[in-house]
mmCIF file of C-alpha atoms in Angstrom:
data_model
loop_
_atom_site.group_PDB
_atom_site.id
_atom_site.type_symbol
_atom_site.label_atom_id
_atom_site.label_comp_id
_atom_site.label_asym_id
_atom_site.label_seq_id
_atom_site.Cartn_x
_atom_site.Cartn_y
_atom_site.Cartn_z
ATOM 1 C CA UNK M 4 -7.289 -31.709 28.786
ATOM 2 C CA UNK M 5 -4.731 -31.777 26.650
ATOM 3 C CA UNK M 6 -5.365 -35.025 24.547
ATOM 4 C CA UNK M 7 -8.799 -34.261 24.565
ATOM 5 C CA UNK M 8 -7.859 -31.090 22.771
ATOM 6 C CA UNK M 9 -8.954 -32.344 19.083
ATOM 7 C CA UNK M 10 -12.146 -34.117 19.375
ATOM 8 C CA UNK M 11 -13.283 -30.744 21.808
ATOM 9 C CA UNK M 12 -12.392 -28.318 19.003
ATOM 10 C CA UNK M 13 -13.540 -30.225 16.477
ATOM 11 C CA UNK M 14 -16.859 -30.610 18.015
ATOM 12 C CA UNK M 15 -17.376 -26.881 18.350
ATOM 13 C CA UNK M 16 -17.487 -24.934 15.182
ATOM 14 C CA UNK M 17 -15.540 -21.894 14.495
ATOM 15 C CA UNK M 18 -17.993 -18.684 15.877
ATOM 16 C CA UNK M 19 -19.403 -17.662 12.182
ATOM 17 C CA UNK M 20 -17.302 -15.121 10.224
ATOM 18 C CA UNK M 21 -19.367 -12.587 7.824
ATOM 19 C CA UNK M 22 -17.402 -10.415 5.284
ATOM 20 C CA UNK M 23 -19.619 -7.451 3.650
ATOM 21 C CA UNK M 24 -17.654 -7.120 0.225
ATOM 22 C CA UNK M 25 -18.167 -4.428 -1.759
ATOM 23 C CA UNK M 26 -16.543 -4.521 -5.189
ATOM 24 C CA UNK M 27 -16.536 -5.488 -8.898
ATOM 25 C CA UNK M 28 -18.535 -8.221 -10.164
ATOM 26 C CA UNK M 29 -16.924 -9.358 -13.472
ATOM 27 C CA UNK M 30 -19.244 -11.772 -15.495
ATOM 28 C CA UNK M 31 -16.049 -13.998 -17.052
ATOM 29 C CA UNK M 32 -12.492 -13.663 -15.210
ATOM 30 C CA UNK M 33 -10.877 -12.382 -11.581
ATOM 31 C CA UNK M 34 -11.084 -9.184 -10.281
ATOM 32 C CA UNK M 35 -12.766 -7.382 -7.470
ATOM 33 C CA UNK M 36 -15.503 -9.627 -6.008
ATOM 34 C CA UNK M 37 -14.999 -12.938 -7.750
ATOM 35 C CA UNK M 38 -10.985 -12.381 -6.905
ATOM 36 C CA UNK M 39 -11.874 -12.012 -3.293
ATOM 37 C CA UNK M 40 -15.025 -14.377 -2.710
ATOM 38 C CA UNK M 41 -13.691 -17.690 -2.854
ATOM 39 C CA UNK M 42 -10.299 -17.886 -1.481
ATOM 40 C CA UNK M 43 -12.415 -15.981 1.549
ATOM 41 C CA UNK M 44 -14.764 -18.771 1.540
ATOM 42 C CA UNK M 45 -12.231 -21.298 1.386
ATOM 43 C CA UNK M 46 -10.845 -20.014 4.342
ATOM 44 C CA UNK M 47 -14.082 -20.609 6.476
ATOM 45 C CA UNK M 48 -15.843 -17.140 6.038
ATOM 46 C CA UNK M 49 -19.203 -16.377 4.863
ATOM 47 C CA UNK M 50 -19.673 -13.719 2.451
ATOM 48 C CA UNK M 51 -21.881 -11.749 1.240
ATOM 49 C CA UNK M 52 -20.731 -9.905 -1.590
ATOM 50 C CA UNK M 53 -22.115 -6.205 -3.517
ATOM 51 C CA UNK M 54 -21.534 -5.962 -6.428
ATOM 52 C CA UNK M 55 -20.447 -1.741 -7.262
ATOM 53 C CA UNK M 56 -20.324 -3.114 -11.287
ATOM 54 C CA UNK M 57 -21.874 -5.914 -13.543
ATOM 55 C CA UNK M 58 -18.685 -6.132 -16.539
ATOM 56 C CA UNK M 59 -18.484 -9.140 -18.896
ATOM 57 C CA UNK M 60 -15.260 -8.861 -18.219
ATOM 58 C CA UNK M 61 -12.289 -6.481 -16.504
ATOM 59 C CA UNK M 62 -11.395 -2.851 -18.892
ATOM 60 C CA UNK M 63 -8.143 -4.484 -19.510
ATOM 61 C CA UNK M 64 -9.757 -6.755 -22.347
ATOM 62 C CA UNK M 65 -10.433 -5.125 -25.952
ATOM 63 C CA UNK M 66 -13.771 -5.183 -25.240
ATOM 64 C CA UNK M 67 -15.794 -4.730 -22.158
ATOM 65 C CA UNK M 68 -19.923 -4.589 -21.325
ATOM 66 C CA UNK M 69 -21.993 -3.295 -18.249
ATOM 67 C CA UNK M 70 -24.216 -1.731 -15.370
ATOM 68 C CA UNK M 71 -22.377 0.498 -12.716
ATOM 69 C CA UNK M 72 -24.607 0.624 -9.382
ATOM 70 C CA UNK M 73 -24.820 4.143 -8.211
ATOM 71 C CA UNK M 74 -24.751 5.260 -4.492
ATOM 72 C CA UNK M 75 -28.593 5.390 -3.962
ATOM 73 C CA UNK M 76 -29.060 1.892 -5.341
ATOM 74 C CA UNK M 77 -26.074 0.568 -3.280
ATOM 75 C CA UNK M 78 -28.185 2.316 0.182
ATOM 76 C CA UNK M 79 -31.281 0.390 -1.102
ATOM 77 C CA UNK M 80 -29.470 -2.727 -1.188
ATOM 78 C CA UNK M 81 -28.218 -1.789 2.454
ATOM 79 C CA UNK M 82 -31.726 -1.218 3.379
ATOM 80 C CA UNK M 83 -32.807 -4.548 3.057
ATOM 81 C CA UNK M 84 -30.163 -6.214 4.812
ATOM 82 C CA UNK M 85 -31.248 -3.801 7.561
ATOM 83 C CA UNK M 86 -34.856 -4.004 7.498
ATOM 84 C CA UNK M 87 -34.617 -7.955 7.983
ATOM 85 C CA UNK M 88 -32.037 -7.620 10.477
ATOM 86 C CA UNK M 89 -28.992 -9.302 8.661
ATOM 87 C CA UNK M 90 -26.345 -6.060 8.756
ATOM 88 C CA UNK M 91 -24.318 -7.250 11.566
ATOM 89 C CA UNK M 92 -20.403 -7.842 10.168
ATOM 90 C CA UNK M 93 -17.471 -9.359 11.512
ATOM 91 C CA UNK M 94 -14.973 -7.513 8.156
ATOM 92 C CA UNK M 95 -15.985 -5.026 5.924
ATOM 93 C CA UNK M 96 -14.009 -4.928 2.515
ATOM 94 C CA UNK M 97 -13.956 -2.529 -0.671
ATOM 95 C CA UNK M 98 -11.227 -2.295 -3.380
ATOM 96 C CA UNK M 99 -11.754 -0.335 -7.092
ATOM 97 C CA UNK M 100 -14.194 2.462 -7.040
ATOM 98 C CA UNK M 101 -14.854 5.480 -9.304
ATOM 99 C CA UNK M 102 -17.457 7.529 -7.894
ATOM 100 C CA UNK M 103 -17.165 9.883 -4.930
ATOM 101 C CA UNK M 104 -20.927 9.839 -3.957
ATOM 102 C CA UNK M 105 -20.511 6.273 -4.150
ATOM 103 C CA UNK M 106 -17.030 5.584 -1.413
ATOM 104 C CA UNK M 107 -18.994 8.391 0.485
ATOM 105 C CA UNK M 108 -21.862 6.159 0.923
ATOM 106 C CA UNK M 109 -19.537 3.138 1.682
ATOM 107 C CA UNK M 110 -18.196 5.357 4.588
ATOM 108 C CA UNK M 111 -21.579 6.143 5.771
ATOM 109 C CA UNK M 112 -22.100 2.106 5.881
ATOM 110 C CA UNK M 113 -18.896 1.308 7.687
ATOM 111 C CA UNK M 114 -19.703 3.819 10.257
ATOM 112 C CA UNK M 115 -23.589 2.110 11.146
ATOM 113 C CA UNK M 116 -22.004 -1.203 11.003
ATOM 114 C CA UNK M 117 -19.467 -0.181 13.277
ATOM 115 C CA UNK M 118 -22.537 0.864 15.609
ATOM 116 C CA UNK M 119 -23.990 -2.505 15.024
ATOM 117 C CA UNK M 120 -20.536 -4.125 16.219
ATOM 118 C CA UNK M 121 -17.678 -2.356 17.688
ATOM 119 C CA UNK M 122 -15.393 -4.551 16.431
ATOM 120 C CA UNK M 123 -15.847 -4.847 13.002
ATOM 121 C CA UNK M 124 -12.557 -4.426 11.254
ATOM 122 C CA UNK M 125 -12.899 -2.529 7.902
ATOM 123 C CA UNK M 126 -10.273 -3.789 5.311
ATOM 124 C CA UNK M 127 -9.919 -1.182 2.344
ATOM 125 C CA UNK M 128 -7.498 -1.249 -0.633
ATOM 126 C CA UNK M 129 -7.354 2.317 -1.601
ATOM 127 C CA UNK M 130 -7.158 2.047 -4.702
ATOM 128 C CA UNK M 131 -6.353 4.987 -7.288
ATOM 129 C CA UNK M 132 -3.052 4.802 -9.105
ATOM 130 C CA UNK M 133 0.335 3.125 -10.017
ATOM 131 C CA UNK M 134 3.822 3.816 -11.020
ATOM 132 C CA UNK M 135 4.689 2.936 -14.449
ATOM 133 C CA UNK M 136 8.138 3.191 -15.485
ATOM 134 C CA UNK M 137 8.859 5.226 -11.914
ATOM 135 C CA UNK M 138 6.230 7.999 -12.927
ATOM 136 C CA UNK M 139 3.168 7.685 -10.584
ATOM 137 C CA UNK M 140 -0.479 8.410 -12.343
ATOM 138 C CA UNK M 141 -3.879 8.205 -10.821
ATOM 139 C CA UNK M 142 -6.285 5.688 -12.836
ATOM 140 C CA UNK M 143 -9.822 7.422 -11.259
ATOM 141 C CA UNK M 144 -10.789 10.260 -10.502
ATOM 142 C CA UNK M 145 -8.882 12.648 -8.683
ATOM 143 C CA UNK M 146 -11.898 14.207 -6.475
ATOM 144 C CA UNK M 147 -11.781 10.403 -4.963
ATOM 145 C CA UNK M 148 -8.375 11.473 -2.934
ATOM 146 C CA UNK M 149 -9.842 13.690 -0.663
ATOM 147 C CA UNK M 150 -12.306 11.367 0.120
ATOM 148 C CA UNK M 151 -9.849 8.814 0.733
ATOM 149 C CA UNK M 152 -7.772 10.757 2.817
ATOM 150 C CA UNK M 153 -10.065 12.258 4.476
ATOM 151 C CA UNK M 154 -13.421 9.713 5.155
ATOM 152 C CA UNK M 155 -12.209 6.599 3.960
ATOM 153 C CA UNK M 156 -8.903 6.127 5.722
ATOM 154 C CA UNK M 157 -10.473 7.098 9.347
ATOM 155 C CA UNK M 158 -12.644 4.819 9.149
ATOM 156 C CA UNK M 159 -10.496 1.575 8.159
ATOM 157 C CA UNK M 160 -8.599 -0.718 10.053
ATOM 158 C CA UNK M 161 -6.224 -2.402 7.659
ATOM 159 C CA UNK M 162 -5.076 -0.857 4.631
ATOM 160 C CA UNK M 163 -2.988 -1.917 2.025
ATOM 161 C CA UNK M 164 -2.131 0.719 -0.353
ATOM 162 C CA UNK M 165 0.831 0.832 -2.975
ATOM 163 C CA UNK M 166 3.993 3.339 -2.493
ATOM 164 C CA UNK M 167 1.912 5.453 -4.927
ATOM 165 C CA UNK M 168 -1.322 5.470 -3.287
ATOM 166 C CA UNK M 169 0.649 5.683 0.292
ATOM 167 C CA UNK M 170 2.527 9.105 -1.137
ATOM 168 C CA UNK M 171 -1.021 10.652 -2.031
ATOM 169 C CA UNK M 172 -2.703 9.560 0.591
ATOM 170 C CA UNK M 173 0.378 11.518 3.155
ATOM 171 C CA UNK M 174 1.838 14.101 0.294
ATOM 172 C CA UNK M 175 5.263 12.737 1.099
ATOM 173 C CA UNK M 176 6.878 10.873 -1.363
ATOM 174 C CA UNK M 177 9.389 7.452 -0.386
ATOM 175 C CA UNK M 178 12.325 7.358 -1.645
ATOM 176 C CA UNK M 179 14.006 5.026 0.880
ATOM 177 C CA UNK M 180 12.939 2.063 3.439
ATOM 178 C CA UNK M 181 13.108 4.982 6.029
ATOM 179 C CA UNK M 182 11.247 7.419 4.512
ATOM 180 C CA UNK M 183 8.575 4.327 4.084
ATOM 181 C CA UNK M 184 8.296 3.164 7.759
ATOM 182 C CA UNK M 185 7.561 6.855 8.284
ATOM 183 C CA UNK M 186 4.397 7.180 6.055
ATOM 184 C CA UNK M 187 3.196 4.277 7.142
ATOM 185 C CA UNK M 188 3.807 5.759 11.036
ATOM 186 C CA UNK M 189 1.735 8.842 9.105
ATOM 187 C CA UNK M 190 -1.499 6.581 8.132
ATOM 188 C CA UNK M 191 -1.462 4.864 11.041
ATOM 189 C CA UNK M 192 -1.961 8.652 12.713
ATOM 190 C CA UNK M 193 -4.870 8.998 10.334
ATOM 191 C CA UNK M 194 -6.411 5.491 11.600
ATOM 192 C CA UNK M 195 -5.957 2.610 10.411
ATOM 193 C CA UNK M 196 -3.976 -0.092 12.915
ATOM 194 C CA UNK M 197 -2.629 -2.318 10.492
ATOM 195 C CA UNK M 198 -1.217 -0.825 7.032
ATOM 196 C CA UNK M 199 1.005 -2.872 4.211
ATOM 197 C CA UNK M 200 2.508 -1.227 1.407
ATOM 198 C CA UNK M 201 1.933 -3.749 -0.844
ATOM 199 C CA UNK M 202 4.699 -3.303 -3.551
ATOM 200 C CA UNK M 203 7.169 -0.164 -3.747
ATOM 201 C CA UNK M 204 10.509 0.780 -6.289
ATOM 202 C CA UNK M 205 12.769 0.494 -3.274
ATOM 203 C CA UNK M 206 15.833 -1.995 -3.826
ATOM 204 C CA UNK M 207 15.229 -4.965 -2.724
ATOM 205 C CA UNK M 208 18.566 -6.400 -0.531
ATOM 206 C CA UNK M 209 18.150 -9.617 -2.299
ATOM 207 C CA UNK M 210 18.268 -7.735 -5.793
ATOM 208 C CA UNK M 211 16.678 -6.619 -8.562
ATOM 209 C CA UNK M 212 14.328 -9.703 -9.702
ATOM 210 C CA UNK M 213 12.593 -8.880 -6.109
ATOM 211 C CA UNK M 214 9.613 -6.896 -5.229
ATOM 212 C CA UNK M 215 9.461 -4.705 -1.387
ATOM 213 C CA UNK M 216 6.098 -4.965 0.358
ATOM 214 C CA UNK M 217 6.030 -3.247 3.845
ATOM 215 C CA UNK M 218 4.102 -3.834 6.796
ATOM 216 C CA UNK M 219 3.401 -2.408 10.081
ATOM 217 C CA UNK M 220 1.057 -3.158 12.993
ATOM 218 C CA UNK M 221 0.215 -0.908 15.772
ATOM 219 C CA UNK M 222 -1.394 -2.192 18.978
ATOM 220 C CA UNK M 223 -2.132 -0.108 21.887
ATOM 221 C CA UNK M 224 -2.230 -1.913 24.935
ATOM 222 C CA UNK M 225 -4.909 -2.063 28.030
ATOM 223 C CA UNK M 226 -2.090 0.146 29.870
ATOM 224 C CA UNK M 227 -1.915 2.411 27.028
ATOM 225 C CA UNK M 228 1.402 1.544 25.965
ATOM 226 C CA UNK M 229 2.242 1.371 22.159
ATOM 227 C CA UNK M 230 3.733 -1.536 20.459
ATOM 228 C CA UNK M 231 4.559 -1.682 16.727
ATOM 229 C CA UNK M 232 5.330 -4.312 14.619
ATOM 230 C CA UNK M 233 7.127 -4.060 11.440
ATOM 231 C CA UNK M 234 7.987 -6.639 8.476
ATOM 232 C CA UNK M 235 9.259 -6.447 5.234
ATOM 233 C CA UNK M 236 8.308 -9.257 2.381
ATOM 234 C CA UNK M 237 10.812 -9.605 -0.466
ATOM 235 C CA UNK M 238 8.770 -11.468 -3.144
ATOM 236 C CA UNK M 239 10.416 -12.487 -6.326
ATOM 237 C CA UNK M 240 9.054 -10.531 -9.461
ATOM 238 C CA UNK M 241 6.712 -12.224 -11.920
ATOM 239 C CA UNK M 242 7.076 -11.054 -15.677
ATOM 240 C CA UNK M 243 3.803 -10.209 -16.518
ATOM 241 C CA UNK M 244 0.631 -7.936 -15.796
ATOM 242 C CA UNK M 245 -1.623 -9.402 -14.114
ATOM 243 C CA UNK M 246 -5.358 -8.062 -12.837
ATOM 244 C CA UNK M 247 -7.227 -8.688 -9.843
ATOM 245 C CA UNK M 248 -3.599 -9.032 -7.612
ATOM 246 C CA UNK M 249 -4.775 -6.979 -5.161
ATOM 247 C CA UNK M 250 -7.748 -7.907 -4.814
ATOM 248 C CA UNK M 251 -6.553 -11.227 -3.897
ATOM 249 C CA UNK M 252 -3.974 -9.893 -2.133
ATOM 250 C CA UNK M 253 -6.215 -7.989 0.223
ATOM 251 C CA UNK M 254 -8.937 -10.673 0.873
ATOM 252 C CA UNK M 255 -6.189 -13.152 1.970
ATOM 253 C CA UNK M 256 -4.683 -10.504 3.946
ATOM 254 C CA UNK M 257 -8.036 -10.548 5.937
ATOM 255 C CA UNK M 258 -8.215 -13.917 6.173
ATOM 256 C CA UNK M 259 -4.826 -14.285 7.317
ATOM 257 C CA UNK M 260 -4.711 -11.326 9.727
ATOM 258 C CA UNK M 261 -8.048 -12.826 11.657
ATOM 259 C CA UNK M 262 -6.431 -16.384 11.891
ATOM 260 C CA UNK M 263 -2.997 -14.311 13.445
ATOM 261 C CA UNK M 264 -4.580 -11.230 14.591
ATOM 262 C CA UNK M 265 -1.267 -10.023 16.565
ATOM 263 C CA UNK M 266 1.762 -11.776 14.006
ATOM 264 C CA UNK M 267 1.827 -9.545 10.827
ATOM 265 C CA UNK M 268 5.045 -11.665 10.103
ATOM 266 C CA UNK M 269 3.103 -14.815 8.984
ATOM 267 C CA UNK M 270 0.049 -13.051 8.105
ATOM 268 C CA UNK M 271 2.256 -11.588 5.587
ATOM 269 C CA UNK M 272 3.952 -14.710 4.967
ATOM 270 C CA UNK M 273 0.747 -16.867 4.395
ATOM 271 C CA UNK M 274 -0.794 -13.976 1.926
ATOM 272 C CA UNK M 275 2.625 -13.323 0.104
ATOM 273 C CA UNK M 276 3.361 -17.221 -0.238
ATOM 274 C CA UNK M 277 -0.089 -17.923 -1.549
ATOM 275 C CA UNK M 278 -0.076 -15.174 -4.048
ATOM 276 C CA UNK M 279 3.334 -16.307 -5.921
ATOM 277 C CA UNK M 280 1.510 -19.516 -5.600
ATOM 278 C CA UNK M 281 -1.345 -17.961 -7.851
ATOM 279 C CA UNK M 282 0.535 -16.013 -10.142
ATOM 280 C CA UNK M 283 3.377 -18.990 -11.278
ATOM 281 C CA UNK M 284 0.793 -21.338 -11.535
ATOM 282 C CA UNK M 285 -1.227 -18.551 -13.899
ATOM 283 C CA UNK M 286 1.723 -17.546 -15.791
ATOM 284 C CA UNK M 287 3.017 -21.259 -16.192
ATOM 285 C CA UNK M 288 -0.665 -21.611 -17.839
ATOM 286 C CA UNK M 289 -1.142 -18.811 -19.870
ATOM 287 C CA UNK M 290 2.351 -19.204 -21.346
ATOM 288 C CA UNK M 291 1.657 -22.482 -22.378
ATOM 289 C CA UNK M 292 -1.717 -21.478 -24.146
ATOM 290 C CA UNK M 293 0.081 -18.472 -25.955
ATOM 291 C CA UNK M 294 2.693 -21.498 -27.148
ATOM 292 C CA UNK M 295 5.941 -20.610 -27.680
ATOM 293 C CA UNK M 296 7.157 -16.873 -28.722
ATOM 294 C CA UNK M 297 3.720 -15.493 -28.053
ATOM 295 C CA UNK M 298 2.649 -12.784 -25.616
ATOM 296 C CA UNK M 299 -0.137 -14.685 -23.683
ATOM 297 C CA UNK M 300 -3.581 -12.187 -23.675
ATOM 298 C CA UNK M 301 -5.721 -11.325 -21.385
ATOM 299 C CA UNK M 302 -7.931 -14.029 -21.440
ATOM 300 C CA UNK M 303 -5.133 -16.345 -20.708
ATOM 301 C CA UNK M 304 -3.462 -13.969 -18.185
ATOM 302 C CA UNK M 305 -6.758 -14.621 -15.820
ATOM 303 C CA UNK M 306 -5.583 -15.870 -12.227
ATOM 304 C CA UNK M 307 -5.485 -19.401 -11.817
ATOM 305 C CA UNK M 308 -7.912 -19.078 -8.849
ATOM 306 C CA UNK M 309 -9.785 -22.694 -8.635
ATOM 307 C CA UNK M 310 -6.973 -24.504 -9.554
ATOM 308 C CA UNK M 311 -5.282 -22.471 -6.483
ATOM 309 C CA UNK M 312 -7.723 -23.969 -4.185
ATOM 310 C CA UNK M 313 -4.972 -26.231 -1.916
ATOM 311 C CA UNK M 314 -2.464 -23.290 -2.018
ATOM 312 C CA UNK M 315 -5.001 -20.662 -0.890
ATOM 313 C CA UNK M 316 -6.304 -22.995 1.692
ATOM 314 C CA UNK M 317 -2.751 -23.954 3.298
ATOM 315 C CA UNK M 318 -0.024 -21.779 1.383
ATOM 316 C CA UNK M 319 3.525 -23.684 1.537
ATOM 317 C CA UNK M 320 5.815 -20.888 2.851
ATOM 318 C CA UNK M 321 8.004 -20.259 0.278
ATOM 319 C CA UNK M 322 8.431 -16.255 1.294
ATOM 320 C CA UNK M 323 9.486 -15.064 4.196
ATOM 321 C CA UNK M 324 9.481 -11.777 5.839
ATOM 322 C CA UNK M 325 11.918 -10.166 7.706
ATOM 323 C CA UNK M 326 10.930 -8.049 11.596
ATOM 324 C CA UNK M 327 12.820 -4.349 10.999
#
């Protein structure tokens, strides 16, 4: 049946795909929801997306206008879905959140959906804080950790947090690759079955100018045996700050993990490739509308998502990642 192969597949369509996002809605610009939504849809999955916040634009801008949803009207939104019969998910994914009551209720949703379909895979970017400068500080709350650590992280599947997040979310800080591959052995004890540390300080063996991600992947077989798989990406390091990154980073990685579901390598590969894709096409462009000398803003620093469309769809490989 071999050269039959094409016209077969082609004939029968992909088994439909549904990704509950729950994030950001920005009214002009990339973050949260609008960074995840279409390179998810233009790799075949249906979304339906919650918005957590209505902003003109992300707080990184001067200015910055808006509604926040609160936890009761994010269950009423739930409600409906449910009432008509339309909560059944393939992926859950959440990103940026402030509010405790609010992740809390998130949990509660992940946990019926789960009900609805065992295996829905719950994506979350836990995200709370960064290192600046080597110093680590938390950018919400920091009654969210607990949560976190203690509802959110059970419940996931995939997470991708940075080496700041992953230190809070274990209390153990990384200082070297080792020390790494061992927190990441630690969430993995808390839940989740795939984690990637998406960027870290640890020296990169090609050099300076390159960025560490981390990855590992634990299966456990049908004869209870444990196998884990683990990368590390070496990305080259774009000079600039850039918003909505991981964002994009995470909704690719879901993409990418349910078109390889047991080869982290190119999973990694695909999201990593298409990213640098993103960000020199963005920086190419905002430099050029700063014009020479200038410091491009944030308007011009907005990911270069649309134009992005062919690289998002079918990244080249231009990074690859290495099996420790």
């Amino acid at each position: 049946r071999a050269g039959g192969q094409q016209s077969g597949a082609a004939m029968e369509p992909e088994r439909e795909c549904r990704v509950l996002s729950i994030q950001s809605h920005v009214v002009r610009g990339y973050v949260g929801n609008k960074a995840a939504t279409f390179p998810l849809q233009v790799l075949g999955f249906e979304v339906d997306t919650v918005n957590s916040v209505q902003f003109s634009n992300h707080t990184g801008y001067a200015h910055w206008k808006g509604q926040v949803l609160n936890s009761d009207e994010l269950h009423e939104l739930y409600e409906g879905l449910k009432l008509n019969k339309v909560n059944r998910y393939d992926y859950v994914l959440t990103g940026y959140t402030r509010d405790t009551s609010f992740l809390a209720m998130v949990v509660d949703i992940v946990q019926e959906l789960k009900q609805q379909n065992s295996n829905l895979v719950y994506v979350c970017d836990p995200v709370m804080g960064d290192k600046w400068n080597g110093e680590g500080s938390m950018y919400v709350p920091k009654d969210l950790l607990p949560v976190y650590r203690d509802k959110v992280v059970p419940v996931a599947d995939i997470i991708t947090p940075n080496q700041f997040e992953a230190e809070l979310l274990t209390g153990r800080k990384i200082y070297t690759e080792k020390d790494a591959l061992e927190v990441m052995d630690m969430l993995h004890a808390m839940g989740p079955e795939t984690v990637v540390i998406t960027s870290s300080d640890l020296q990169a063996p090609l050099g300076n100018d390159y960025l560490i991600a981390l990855g590992s992947h634990r299966k456990t077989k049908a004869d209870g045996t444990r196998m884990t798989q683990r990368i590390r990406v070496e990305s080259p390091k774009v000079d600039a700050v850039f918003v909505g990154t991981g964002d994009l980073f995470a909704a690719m990685l879901l993409a990418w993990t349910h078109k390889h579901p047991n080869n982290l390598k190119v999973a990694c590969e695909k999201t990593v490739s298409a990213m640098q894709h993103v960000l020199q096409r963005t920086i190419k462009s905002a430099k050029a509308q700063a014009g020479e000398g200038n410091k491009p803003n944030s308007a011009q620093l907005e990911l270069r998502m649309v134009q992005s469309k062919k690289d998002i769809e079918n990244p080249e490989i231009i990074v690859k990642a290495t099996v420790l």
